[in-house]
Coordinates of C-alpha atoms in Angstrom, one line a residue:
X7 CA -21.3 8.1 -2.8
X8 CA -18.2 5.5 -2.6
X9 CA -17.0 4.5 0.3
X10 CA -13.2 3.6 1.2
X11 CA -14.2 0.1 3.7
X12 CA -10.8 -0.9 3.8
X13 CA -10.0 3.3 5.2
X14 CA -13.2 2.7 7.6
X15 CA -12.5 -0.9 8.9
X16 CA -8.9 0.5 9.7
X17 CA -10.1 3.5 11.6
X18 CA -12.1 1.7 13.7
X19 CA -9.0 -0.7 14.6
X20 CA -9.7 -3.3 13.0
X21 CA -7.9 -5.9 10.2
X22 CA -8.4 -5.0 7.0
X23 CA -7.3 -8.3 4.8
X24 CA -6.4 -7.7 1.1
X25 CA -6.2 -10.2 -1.6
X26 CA -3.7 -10.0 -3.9
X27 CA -4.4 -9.6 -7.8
X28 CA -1.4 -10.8 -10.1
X29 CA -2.9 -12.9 -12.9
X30 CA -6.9 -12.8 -12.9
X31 CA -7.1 -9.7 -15.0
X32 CA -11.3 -10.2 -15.2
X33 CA -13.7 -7.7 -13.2
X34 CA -15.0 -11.0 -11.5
X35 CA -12.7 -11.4 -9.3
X36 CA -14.2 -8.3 -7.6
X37 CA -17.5 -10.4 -6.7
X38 CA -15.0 -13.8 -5.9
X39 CA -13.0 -11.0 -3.3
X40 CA -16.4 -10.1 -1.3
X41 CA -17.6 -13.1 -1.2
X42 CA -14.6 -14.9 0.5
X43 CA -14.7 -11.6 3.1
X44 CA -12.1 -9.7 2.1
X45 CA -12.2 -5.9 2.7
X46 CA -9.9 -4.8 -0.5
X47 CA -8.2 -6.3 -3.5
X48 CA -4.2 -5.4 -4.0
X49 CA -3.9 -4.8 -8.3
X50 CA -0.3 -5.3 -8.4
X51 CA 1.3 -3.4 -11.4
X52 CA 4.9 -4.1 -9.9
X53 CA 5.4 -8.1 -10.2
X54 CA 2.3 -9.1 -13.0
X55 CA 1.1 -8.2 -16.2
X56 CA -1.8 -6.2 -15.4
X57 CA -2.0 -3.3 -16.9
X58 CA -4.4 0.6 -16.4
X59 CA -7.2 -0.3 -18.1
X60 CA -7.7 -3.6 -16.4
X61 CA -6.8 -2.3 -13.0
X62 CA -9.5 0.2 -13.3
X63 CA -12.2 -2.4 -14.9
X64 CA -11.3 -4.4 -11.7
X65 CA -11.9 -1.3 -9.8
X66 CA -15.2 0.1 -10.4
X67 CA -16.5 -3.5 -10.0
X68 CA -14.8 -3.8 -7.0
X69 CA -16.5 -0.3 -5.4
X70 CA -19.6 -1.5 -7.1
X71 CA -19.4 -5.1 -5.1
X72 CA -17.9 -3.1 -1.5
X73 CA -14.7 -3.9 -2.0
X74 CA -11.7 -1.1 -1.8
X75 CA -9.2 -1.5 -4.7
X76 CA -6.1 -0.4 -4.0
X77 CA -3.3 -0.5 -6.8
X78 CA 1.0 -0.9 -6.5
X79 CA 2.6 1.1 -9.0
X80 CA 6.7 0.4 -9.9
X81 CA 9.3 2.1 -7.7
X82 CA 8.3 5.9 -7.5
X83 CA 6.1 6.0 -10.7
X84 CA 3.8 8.8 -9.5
X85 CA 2.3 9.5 -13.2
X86 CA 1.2 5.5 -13.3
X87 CA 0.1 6.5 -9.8
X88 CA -2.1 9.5 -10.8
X89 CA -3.6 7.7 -14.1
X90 CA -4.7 4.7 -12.0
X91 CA -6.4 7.0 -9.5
X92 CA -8.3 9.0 -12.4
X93 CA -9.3 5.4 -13.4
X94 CA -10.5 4.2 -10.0
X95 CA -8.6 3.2 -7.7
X96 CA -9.2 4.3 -3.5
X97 CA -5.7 3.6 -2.7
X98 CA -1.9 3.2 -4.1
X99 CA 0.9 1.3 -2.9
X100 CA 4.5 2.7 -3.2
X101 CA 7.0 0.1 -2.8
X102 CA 10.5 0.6 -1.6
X103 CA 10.1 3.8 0.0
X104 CA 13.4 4.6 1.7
X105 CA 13.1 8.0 2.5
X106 CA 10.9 10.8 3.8
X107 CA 11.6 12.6 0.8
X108 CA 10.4 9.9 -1.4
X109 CA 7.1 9.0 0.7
X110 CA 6.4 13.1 0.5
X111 CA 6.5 12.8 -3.0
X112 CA 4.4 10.3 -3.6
X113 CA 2.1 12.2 -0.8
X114 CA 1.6 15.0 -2.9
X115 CA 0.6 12.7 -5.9
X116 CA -2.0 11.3 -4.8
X117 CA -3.8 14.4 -3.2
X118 CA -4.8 17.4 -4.4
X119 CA -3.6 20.7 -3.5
X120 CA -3.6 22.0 -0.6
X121 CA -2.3 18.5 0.7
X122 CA -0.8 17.6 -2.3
X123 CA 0.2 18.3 -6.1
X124 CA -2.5 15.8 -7.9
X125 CA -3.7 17.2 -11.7
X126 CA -7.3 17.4 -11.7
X127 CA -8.5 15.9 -14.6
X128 CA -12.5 16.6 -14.5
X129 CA -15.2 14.0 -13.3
X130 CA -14.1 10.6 -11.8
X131 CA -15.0 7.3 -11.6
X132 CA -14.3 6.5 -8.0
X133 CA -17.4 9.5 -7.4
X134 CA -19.6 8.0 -9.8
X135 CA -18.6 11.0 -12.8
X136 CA -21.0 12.9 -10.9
X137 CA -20.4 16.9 -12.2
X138 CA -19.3 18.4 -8.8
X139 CA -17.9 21.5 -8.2
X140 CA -13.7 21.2 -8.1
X141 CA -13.7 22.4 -4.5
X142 CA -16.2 19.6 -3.7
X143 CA -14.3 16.7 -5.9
X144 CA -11.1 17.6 -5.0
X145 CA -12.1 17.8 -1.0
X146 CA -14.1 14.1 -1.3
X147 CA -11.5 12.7 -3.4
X148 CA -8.6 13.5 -0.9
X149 CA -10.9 11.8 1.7
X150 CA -11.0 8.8 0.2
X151 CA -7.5 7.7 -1.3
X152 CA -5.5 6.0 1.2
X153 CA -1.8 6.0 0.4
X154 CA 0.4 3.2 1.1
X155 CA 4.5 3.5 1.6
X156 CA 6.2 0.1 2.0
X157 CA 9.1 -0.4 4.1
X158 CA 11.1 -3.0 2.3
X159 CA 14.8 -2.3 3.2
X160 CA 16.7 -1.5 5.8
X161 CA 17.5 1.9 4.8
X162 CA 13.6 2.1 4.8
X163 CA 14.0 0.9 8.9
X164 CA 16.5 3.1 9.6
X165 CA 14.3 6.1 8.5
X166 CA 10.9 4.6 9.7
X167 CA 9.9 7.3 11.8
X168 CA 10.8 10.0 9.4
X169 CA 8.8 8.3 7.0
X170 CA 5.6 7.9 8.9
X171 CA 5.9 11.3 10.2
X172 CA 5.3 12.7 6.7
X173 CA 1.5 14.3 6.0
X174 CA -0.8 12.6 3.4
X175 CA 1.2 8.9 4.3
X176 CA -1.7 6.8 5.8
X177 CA -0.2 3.7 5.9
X178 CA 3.5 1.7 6.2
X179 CA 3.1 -1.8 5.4
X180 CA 6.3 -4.3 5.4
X181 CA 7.0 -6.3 2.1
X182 CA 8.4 -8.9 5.0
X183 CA 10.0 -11.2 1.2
X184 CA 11.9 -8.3 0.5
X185 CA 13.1 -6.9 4.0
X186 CA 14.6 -10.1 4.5
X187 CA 16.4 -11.1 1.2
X188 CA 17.9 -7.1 1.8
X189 CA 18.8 -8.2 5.4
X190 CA 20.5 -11.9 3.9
X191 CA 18.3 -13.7 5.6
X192 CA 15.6 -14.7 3.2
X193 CA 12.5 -16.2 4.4
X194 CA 13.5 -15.9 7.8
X195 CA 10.5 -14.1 8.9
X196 CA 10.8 -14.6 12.8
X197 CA 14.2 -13.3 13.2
X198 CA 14.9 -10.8 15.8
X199 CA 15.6 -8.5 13.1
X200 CA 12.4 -8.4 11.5
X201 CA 10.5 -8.8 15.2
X202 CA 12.6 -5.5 15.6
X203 CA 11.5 -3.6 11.9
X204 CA 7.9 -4.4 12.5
X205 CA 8.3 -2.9 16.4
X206 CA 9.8 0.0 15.2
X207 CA 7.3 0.1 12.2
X208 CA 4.1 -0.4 14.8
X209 CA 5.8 2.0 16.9
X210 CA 6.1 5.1 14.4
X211 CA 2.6 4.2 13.1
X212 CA 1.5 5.1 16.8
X213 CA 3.4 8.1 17.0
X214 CA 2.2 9.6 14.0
X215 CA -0.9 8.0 13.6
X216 CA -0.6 6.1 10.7
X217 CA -2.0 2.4 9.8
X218 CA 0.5 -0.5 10.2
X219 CA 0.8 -3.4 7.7
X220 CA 2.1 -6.6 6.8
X221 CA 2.9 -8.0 3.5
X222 CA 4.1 -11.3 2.8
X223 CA 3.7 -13.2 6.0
X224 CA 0.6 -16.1 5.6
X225 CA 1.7 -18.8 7.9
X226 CA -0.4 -18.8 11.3
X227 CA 2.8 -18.4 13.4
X228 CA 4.1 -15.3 12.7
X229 CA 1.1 -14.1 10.8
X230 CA -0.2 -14.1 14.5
X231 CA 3.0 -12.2 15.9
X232 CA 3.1 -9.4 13.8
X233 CA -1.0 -8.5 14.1
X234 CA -0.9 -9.1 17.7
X235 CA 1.5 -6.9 18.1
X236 CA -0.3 -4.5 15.9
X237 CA -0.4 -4.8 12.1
X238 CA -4.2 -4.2 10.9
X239 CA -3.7 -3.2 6.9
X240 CA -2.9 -6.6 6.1
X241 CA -2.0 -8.7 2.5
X242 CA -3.9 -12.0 2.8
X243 CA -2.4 -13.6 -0.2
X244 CA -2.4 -13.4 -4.0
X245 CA -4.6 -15.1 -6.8
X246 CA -1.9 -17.4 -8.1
X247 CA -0.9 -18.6 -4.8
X248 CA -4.6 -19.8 -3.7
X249 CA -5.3 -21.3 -7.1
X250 CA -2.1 -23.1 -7.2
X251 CA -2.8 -24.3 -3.0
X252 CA -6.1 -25.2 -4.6
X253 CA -5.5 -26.9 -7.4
X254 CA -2.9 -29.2 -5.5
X255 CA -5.3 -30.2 -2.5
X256 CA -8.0 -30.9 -5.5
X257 CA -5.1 -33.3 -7.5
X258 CA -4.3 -35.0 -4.3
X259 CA -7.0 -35.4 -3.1
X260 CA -8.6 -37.1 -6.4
X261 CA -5.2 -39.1 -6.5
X262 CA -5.3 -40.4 -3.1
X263 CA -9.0 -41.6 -4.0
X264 CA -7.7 -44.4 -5.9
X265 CA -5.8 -46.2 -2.8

């Protein structure tokens, strides 16, 4: 049966490091993902043209290769949310969750009843299409998804603790890009205001026994700060970013070659 690594490595306390899927839309990237050691791969529907039928080619390779895909639908789109777990997906990502109202809906989208409100729509890939009985499906399947509100305002701060407290929410993570352009002060990732959101965000993860996570944060320094203090579900970076890093230390390197 699948497993949920990303879900295991987190319950053990441990970092689980994602890598970010905006451009590759080929099921390769699955094998590329385990290799370099990551433990899930993010299929952003929100900011690239990926689109349902890629993200769940992308993630039955990725269960195949070990790797947990997890998928970000648009603000609030629960029936994206629901069609992308029928196709494969172990997790979702809700961005801009402000409220505990809307991290309770998209709760009860991704689980089925009695935790949540999810359609059952027969045999599915994330449990092989084996024919189980709906009691068994429903039960496994609401084991395995791990649901994902990001805290990306401060709206979203204010009303961290009301948010985590919420059942069938397993995990806040902080789009840090976003926080801070809402804040006006973009980029300025170690500012005692963010320090402060991610404290209060670690904080009401404790409480309430969710996951804590970090989103775009990648340089050493305050990458270090914000997992020290506690973040473990964390967004390593996206394709486009480590070609185009790649592709530059390649071209300057060759240049630099001629003296």
């Amino acid at each position: 049966m699948t497993e949920n690594h990303a879900k295991q490595k987190l319950a053990q306390g441990k970092v689980a490091v994602g890598l970010g899927l905006r451009v590759v839309k080929s099921v390769e990237i699955a094998l590329i993902a385990k290799q370099a050691g990551m433990d899930w791969v993010f299929i952003d529907l929100e900011h690239g043209p990926l689109g349902i039928d890629q993200a769940g080619q992308i993630a039955m390779a990725a269960m195949a290769a070990g790797v947990t895909p997890i998928a970000r639908v648009t603000h609030q789109n629960l029936a994206d949310a629901a069609r992308l777990l029928d196709a494969g997906v172990l997790g979702l990502v809700f961005p801009h969750v402000d409220t505990a109202e809307e991290a309770r809906a998209a709760a009860d989208a991704c689980r089925y009843s009695p935790a949540g409100k999810r359609s059952v729509g027969g045999p599915q890939a994330s449990q092989g299409f084996a024919a189980l009985p709906v009691k068994e499906l429903t039960r496994r399947a609401n084991e395995l998804v791990l649901v994902v509100a990001m805290i990306e305002t401060p709206k979203a701060v204010e009303n961290i603790d009301a948010i985590a407290a919420v059942p069938g929410i397993d995990a806040l993570l902080i789009g840090t890009n976003d926080l801070t352009l809402e804040m006006g002060i973009p980029g300025e990732f170690g500012h005692q205001r963010v320090e402060d959101a991610y404290r209060r965000m670690i904080e009401a993860c404790r409480r309430h026994k969710k996951w804590p996570g970090m989103g775009g944060i990648y340089d050493t320094t305050h990458a270090k700060t914000y997992i020290q203090m506690g973040a473990r579900l964390v967004l390593g970076g996206s394709d486009l970013s480590f070609v185009a890093a790649g592709a530059k230390a390649r071209a300057d390197f060759f240049a630099g070659l001629a003296g």
